[in-house]
Coordinates of C-alpha atoms in Angstrom, one line a residue:
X1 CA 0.0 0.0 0.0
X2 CA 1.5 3.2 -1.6
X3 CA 1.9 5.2 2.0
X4 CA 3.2 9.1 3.2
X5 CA 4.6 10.7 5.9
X6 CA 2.9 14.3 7.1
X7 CA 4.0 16.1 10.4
X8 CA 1.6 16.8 12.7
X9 CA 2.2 18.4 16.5
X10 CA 6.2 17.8 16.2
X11 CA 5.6 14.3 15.1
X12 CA 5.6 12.1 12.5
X13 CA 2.1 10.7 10.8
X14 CA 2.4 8.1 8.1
X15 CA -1.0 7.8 6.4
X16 CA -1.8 6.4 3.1
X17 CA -1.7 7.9 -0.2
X18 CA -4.0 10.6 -0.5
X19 CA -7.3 9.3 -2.2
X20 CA -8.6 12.5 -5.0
X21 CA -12.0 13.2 -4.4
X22 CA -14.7 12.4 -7.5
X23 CA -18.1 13.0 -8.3
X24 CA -21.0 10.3 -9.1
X25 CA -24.4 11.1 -10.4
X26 CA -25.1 7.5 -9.7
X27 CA -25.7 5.7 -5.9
X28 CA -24.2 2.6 -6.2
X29 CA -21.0 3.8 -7.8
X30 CA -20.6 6.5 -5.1
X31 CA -20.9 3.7 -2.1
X32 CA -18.8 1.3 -4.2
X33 CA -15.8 4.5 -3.7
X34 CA -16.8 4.6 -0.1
X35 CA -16.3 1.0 0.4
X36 CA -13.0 1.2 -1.5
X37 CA -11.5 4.1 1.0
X38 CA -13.2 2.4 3.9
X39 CA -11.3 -1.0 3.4
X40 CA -8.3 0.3 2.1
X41 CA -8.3 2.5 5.5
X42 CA -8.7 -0.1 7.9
X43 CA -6.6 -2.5 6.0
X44 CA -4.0 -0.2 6.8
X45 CA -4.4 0.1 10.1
X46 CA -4.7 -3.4 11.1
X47 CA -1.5 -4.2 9.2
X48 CA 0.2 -1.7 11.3
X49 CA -1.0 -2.9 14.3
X50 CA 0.5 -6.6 13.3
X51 CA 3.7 -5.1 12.5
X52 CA 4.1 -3.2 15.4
X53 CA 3.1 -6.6 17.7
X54 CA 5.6 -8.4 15.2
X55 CA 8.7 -5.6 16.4
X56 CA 8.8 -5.2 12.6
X57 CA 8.4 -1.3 13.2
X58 CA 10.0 0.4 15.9
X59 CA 6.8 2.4 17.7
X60 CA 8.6 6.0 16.8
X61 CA 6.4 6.6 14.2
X62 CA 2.5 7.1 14.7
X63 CA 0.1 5.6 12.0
X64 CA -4.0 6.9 11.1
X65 CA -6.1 6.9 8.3
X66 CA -9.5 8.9 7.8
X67 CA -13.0 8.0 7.8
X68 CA -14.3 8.4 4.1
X69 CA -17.2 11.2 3.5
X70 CA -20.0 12.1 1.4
X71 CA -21.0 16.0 0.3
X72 CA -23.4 17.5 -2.0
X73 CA -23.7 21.3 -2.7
X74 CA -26.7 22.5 -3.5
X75 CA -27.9 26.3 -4.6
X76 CA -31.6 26.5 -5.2
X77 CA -34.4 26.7 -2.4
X78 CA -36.7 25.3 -4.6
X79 CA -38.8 23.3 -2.6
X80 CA -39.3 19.2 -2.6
X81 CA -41.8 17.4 -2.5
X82 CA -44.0 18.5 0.6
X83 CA -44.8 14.9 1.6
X84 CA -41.1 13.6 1.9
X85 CA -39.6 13.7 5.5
X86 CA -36.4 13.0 4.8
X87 CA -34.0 12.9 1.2
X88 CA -33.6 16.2 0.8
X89 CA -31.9 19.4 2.5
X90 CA -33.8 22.4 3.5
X91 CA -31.9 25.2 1.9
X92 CA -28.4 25.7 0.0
X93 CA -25.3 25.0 1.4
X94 CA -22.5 22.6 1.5
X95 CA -23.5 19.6 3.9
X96 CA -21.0 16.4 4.5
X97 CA -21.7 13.0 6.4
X98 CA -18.6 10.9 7.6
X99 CA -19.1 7.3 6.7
X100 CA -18.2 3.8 8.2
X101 CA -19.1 0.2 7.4
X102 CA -20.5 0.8 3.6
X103 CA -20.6 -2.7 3.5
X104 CA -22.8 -3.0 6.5
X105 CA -25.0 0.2 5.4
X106 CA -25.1 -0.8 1.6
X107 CA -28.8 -0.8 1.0
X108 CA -29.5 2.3 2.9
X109 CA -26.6 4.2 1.9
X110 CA -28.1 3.8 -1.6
X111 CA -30.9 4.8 -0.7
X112 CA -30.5 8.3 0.6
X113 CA -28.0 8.9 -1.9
X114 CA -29.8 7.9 -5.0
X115 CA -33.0 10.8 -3.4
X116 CA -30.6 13.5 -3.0
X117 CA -29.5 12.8 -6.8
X118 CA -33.0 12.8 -8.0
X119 CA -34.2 15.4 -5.8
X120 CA -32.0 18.2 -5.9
X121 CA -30.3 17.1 -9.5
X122 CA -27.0 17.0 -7.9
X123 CA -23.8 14.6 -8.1
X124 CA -22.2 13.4 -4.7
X125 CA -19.0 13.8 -3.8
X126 CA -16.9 10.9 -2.3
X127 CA -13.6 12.0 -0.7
X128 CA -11.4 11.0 2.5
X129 CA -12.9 13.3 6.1
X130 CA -10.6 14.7 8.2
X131 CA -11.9 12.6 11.0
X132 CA -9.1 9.6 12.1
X133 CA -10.9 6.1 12.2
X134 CA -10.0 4.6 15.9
X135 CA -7.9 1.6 16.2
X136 CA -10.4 -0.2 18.4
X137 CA -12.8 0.1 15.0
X138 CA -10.9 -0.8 12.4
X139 CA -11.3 -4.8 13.3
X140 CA -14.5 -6.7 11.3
X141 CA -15.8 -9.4 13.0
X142 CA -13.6 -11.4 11.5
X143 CA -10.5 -9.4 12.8
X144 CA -9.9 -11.0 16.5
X145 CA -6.4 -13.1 14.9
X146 CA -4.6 -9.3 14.3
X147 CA -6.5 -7.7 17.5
X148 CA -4.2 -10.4 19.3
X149 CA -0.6 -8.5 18.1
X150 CA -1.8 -6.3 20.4
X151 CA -0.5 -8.4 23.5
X152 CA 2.9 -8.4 22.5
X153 CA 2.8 -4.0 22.5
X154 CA 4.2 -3.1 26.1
X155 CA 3.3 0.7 25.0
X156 CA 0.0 2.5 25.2
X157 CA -1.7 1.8 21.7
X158 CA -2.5 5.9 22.2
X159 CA 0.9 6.6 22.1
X160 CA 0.9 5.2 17.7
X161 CA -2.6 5.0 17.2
X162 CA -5.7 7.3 17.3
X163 CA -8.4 5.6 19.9
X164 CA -12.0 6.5 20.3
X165 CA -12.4 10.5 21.0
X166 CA -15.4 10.7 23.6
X167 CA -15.5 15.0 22.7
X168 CA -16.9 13.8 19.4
X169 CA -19.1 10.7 20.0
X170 CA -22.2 12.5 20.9
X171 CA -26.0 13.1 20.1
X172 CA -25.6 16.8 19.3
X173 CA -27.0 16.2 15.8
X174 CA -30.3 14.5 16.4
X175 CA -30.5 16.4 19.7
X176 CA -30.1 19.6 17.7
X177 CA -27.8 21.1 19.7
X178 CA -24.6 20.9 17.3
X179 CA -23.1 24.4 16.1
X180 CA -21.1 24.3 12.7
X181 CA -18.2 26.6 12.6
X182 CA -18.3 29.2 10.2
X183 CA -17.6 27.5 6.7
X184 CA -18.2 24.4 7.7
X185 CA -20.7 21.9 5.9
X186 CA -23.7 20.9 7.3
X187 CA -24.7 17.7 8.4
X188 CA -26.2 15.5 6.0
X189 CA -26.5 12.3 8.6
X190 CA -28.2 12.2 12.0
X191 CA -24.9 10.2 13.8
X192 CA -21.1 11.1 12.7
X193 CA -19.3 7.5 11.6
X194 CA -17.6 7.5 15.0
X195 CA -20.7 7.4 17.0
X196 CA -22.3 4.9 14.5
X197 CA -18.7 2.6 15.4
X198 CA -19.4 2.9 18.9
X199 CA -23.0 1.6 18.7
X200 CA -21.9 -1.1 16.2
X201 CA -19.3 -2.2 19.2
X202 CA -21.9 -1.9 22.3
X203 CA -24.5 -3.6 20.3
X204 CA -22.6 -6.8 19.9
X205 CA -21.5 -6.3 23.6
X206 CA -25.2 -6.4 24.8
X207 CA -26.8 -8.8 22.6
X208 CA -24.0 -11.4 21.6
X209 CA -25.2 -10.5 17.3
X210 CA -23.8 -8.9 15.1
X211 CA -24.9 -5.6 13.9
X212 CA -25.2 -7.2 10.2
X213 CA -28.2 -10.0 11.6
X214 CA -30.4 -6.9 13.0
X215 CA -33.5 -6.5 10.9
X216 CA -35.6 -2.6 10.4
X217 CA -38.7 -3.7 12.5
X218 CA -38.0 -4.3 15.8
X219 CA -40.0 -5.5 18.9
X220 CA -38.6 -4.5 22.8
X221 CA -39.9 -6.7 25.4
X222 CA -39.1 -6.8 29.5
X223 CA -40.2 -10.5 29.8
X224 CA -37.8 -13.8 28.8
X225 CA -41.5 -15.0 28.0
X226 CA -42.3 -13.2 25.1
X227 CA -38.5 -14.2 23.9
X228 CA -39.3 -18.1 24.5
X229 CA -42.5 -17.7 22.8
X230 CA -40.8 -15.4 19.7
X231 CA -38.0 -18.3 19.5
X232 CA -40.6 -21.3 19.1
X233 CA -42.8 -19.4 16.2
X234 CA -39.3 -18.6 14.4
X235 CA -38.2 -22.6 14.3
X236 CA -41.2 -23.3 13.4
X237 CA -41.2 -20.9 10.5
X238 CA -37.9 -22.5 9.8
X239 CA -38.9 -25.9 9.7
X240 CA -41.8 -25.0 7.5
X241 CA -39.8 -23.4 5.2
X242 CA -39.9 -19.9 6.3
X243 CA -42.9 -18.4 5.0
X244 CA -40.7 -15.3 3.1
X245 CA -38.3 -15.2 6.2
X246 CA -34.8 -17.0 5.5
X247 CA -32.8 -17.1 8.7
X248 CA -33.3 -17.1 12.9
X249 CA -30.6 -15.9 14.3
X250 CA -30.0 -16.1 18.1
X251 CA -27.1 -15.3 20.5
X252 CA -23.5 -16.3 19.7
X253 CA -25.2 -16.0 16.2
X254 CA -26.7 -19.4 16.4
X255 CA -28.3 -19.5 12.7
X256 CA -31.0 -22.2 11.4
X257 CA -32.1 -21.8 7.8
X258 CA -35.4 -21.7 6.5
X259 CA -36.0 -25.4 6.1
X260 CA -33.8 -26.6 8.8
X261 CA -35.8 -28.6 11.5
X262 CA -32.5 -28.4 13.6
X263 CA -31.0 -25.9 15.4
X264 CA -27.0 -26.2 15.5
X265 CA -25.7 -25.2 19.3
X266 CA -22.3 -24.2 18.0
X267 CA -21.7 -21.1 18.9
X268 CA -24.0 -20.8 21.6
X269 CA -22.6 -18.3 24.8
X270 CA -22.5 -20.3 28.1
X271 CA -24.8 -17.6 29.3
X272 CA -27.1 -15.1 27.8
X273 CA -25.7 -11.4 27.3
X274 CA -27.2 -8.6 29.6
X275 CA -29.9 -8.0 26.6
X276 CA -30.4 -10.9 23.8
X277 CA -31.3 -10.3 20.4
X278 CA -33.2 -12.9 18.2
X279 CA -33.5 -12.1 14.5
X280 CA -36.1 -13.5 12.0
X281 CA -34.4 -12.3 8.8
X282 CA -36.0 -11.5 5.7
X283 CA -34.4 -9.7 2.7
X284 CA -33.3 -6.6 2.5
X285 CA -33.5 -6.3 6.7
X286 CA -37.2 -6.2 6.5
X287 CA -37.8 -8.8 8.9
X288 CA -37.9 -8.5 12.8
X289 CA -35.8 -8.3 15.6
X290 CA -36.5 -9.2 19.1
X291 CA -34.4 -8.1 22.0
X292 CA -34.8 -8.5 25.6
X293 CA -34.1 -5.6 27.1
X294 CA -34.8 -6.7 30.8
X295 CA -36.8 -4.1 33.9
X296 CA -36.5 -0.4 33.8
X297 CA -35.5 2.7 31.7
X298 CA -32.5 2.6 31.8
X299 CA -31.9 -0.3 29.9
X300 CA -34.6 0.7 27.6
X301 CA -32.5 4.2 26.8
X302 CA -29.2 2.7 26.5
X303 CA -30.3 -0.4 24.0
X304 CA -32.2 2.2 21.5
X305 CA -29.7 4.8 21.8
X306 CA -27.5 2.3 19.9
X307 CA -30.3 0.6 17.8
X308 CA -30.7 3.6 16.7
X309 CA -28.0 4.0 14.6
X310 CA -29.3 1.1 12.2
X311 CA -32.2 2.9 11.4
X312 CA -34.3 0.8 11.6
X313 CA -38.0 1.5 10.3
X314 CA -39.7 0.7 13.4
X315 CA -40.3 0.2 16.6
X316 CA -42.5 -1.3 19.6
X317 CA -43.2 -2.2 22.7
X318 CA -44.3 -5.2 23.6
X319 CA -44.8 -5.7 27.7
X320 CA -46.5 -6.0 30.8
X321 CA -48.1 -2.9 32.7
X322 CA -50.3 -2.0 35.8
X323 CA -53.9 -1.3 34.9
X324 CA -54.8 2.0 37.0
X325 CA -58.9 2.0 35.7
X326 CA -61.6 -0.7 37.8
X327 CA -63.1 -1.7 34.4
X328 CA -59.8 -3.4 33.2
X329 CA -59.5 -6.9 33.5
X330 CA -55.8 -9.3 33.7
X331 CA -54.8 -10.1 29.7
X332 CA -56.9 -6.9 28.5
X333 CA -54.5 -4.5 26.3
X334 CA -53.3 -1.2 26.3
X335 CA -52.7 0.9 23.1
X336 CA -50.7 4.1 23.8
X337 CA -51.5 7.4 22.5
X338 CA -49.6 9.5 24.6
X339 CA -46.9 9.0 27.4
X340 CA -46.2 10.5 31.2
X341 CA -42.7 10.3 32.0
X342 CA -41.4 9.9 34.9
X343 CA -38.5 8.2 33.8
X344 CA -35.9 10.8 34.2
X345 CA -33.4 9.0 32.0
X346 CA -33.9 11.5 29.2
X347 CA -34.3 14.7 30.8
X348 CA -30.8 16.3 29.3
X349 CA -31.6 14.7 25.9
X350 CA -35.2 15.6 25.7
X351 CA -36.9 17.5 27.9
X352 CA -40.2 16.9 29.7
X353 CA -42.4 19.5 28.1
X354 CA -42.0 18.2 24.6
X355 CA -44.9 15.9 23.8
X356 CA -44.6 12.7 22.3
X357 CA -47.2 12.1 20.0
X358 CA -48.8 9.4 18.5
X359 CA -48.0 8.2 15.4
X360 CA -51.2 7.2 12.7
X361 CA -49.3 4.4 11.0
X362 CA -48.2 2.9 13.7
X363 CA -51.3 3.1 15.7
X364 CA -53.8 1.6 13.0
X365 CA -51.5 -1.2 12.4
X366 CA -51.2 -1.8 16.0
X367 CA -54.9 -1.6 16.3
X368 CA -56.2 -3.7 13.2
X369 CA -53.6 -6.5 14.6
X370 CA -55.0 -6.6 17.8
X371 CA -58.4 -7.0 16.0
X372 CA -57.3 -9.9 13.4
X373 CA -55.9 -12.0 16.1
X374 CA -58.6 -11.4 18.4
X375 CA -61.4 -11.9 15.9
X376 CA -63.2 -8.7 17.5
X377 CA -64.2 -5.4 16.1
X378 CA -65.5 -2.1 16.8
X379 CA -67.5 -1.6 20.2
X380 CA -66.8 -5.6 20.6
X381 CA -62.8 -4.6 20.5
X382 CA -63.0 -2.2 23.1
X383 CA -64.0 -4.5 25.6
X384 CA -60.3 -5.8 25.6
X385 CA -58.6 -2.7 24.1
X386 CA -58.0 0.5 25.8
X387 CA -56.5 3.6 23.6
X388 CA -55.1 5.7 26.6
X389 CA -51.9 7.5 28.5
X390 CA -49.8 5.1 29.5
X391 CA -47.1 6.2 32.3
X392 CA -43.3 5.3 33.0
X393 CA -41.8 5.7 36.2
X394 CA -38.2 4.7 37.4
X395 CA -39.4 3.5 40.7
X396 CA -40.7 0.0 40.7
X397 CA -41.8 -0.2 43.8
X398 CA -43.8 3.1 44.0
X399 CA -46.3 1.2 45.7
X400 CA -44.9 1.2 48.9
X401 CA -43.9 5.3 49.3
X402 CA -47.1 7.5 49.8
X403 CA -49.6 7.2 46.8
X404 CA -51.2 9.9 47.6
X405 CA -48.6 12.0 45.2
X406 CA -48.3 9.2 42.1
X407 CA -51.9 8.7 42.2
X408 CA -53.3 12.3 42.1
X409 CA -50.9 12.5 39.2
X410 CA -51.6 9.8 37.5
X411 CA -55.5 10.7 37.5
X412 CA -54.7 13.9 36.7
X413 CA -52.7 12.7 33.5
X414 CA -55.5 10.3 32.8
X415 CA -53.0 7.9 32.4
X416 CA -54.7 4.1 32.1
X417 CA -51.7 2.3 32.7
X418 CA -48.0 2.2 33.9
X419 CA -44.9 0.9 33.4
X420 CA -40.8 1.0 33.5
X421 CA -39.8 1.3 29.3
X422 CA -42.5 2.2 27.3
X423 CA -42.1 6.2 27.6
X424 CA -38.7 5.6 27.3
X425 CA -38.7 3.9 24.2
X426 CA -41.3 6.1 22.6
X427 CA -39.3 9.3 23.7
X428 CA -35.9 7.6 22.2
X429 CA -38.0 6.7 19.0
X430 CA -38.9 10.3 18.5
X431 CA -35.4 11.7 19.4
X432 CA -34.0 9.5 17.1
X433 CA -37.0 9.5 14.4
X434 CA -37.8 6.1 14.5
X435 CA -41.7 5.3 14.4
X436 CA -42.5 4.1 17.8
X437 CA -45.4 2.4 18.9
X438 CA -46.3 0.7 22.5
X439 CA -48.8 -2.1 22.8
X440 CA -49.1 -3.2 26.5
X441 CA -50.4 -5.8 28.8
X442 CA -52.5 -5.7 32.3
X443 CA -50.8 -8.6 34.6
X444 CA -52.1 -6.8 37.6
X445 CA -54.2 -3.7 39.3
X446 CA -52.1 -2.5 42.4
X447 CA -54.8 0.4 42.9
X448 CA -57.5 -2.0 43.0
X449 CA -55.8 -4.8 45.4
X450 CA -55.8 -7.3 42.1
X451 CA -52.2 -9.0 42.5
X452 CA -51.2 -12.1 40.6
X453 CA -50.8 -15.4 43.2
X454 CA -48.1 -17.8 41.5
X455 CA -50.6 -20.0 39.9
X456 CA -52.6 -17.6 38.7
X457 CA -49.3 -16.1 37.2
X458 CA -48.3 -19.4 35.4
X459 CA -51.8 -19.7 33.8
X460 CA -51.6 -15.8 32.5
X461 CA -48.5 -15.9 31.0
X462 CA -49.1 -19.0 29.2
X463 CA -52.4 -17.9 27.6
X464 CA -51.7 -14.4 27.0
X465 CA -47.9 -14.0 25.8
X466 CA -48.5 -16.0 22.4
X467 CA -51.2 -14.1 21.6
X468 CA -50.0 -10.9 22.7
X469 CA -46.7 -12.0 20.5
X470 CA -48.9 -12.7 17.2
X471 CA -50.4 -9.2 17.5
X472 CA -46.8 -7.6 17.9
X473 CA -45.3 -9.3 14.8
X474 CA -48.9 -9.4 12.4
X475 CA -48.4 -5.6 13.4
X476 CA -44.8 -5.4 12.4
X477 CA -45.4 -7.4 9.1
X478 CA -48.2 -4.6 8.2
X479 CA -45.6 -1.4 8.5
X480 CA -43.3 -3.5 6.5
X481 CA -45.7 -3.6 3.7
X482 CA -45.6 0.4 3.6
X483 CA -43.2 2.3 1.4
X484 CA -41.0 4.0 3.7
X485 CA -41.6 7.1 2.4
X486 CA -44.8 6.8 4.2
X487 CA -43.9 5.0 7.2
X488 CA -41.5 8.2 8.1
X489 CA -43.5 10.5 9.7
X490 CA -43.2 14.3 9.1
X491 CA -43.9 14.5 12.8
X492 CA -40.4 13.3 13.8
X493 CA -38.8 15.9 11.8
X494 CA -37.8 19.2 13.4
X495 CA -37.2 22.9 11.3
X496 CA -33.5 22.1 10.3
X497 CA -33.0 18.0 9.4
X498 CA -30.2 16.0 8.4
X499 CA -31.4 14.6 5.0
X500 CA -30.7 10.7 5.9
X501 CA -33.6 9.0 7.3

């Protein structure tokens, strides 16, 4: 690899070869050049790392490459389309997105490039950033043989190596709170390729898959239930021949194969990660992911704050909550149209006085699920079905402290039910503008004395979860049948956007 040497702060760089920036009017030959500068990058680095763990170079000598980057210029305000949320920019300028794993992002990548061509009649621009790529993510999955030169280093790996810079892995983007210098483009992408690497990283770290098995609709869930119950309708999918889908994936990214009746336990972890993903692939990610994500908020933030980086086209909650009216019954459902949140986890991301509103697509295909697996409609529907606040609190035992607080706000909210995630994930959805959706549970009625004894428990759970499952995925299956175009609400899109979805 044809290589240079540049000094930078008294010391010497060696990079490769400077990469000339060129323009595309077409999408797939612009990610093709990404790809090339991406791989050629990390190549690079990795063979460094070997040869510095081999003693082949001497460690006086420090070694980056760059990120690869998109730009488009634009000089018209001539408006698009008024029904598109996302594809286009919102006024002339120069705007610039840093790019990682074009492999990984192929599809999608395509896709927002090949609107902006179309929309604004513009070529894009592939070039190298200025924006080092981090040792730590320049390894594939495949890269853990090199990752071990770095046991023979007896030197900090900072000391020849650029390692993840914390200053500029943030949210400022999608939180809106990023200033560009003066000059500088504006951002075309909601994360900057360093914050997408860190998700990438964490995700495999919490669900034992990789980022490549996760699928665009996606189902949260706080019970192992729901998970055993998702896990037996994917095999048998499998074994049936998969019915469209191809692959379930599960931790240590176990595959079987649609017509596969058995499932190979190579690969297997000894124990489950903190929050599992299972993955019932279809092509072109359009299948469904189900993760996990355990009790509480803070789980809930921290597994969508790096789903979110996917993009994924939606989604939902599926759990348990506390019924707060008399005239709900155990196993009736809960379809959220708005959200009290008492959370706390997102306060410095999102405050409390923006409104989280519901979102049509999602809630009719919610709804019309709930009513094809139930086989009841209209009035008939609503005995089983509330539409209604649903609150999320960070205390689960807020039982036991003085209701006379909680309750008087919960009736004052007119919430209907309450739970640990579901504001949580709705809130992260719209920060992140992912089409959210919550479709809840009762399993018990703390204000009215209605507590589940152990039998009555085992019985619930073994009635209600499959159901509750079907509706989940039937409603999953429906957004996936709408163009995206459609499914991306206008509603999660503030006055100045990034133009990726």
């Amino acid at each position: 690899m044809n290589t240079r040497i540049i000094q930078q702060n008294q010391s010497s760089v060696e990079i490769p070869a400077a990469v000339a920036e060129r323009s595309y009017s077409n999408a797939k030959d612009a990610v093709a050049a990404l790809l090339e500068i991406y791989q050629r990058n990390t190549a690079f680095l990795r063979e460094k790392l070997v040869a510095v763990g081999n003693g082949v170079l001497d460690g006086n000598i420090r070694y980056r490459s760059y990120y690869p980057e998109v730009r488009i210029k634009t000089s018209s305000f001539s408006h698009i389309d008024s029904r598109l949320s996302y594809g286009h920019v919102t006024s002339p300028g120069n705007y610039a997105a840093t790019i990682t794993r074009p492999d990984l992002f192929q599809c999608y990548l395509e896709q927002q490039l090949d609107l902006l061509i179309r929309n604004h009649g513009v070529d894009v621009i592939v070039a190298e950033s200025d924006t080092p790529i981090p040792l730590h993510f320049a390894f594939g999955d495949d890269s853990s043989v090199e990752a071990t030169a770095a046991n023979n280093i007896s030197f900090p790996l900072r000391d020849l190596f650029d390692v993840p810079d914390l200053n500029i892995t943030d949210d400022m983007i999608v939180n809106g709170t990023y200033d560009t210098e003066s000059g500088a483009p504006l951002p075309l992408a909601a994360f900057t390729a360093q914050r997408v690497d860190y998700s990438l990283a964490r995700l495999s770290h919490y669900t034992a898959t990789l980022p490549e098995h996760f699928q665009n609709f996606v189902l949260f869930t706080n019970y192992q239930f729901y998970v055993e119950e998702f896990c037996a309708y994917a095999k048998a999918l499998m074994a049936d021949g998969g019915s469209g889908y191809t692959e379930f994936v599960e931790p240590g990214n176990v595959i079987t194969r649609a017509g596969e009746t058995e499932t190979r336990e190579d690969g297997a972890p000894g124990r489950l990660p903190q929050m599992p993903a299972y993955h019932l692939k279809r092509g072109n990610h359009t299948g469904i992911t189900m993760i996990n994500i355990g009790v509480g908020p803070s789980n809930a933030k921290t597994i969508t704050d790096h789903v979110a980086v996917l993009r994924p086209h939606s989604w939902l909650m599926l759990g348990h909550c506390a019924g707060l009216r008399n005239s709900q019954q155990l196993g009736d459902y809960v379809l959220a149209h708005a959200y009290v949140r008492e959370d706390h986890v997102l306060d410095d991301d999102l405050p409390i006085w923006v409104p989280i509103p519901a979102l049509a697509e999602v809630q009719v295909a919610m709804q019309e699920a709930v009513a094809e697996i139930t086989g009841l409609e209209g009035y008939d529907l609503k005995r089983i079905m509330r539409t209604g606040t649903v609150a999320t609190i960070d205390n689960r035992n807020w039982e036991l402290r003085d209701q006379s607080g909680p309750v008087h706000r919960l009736s004052l909210s007119r919430a209907i039910a309450l739970d640990m995630e579901s504001a949580t994930i709705a809130a992260n959805g719209f920060r992140f503008r992912v089409p959210y959706g919550t479709l809840l549970c009762v399993s018990d009625k703390p204000l009215h004395g209605e507590l589940k004894l152990p039998g009555m428990a085992t019985e619930f759970y073994r009635t209600q979860v499959n159901q509750h499952l079907k509706i989940g995925i039937l409603a999953l299956e429906k957004l996936a049948s709408m163009p995206p175009e459609r499914l991306h609400s206008r509603k999660l899109r503030s006055f100045f956007e990034p133009a990726f979805q």
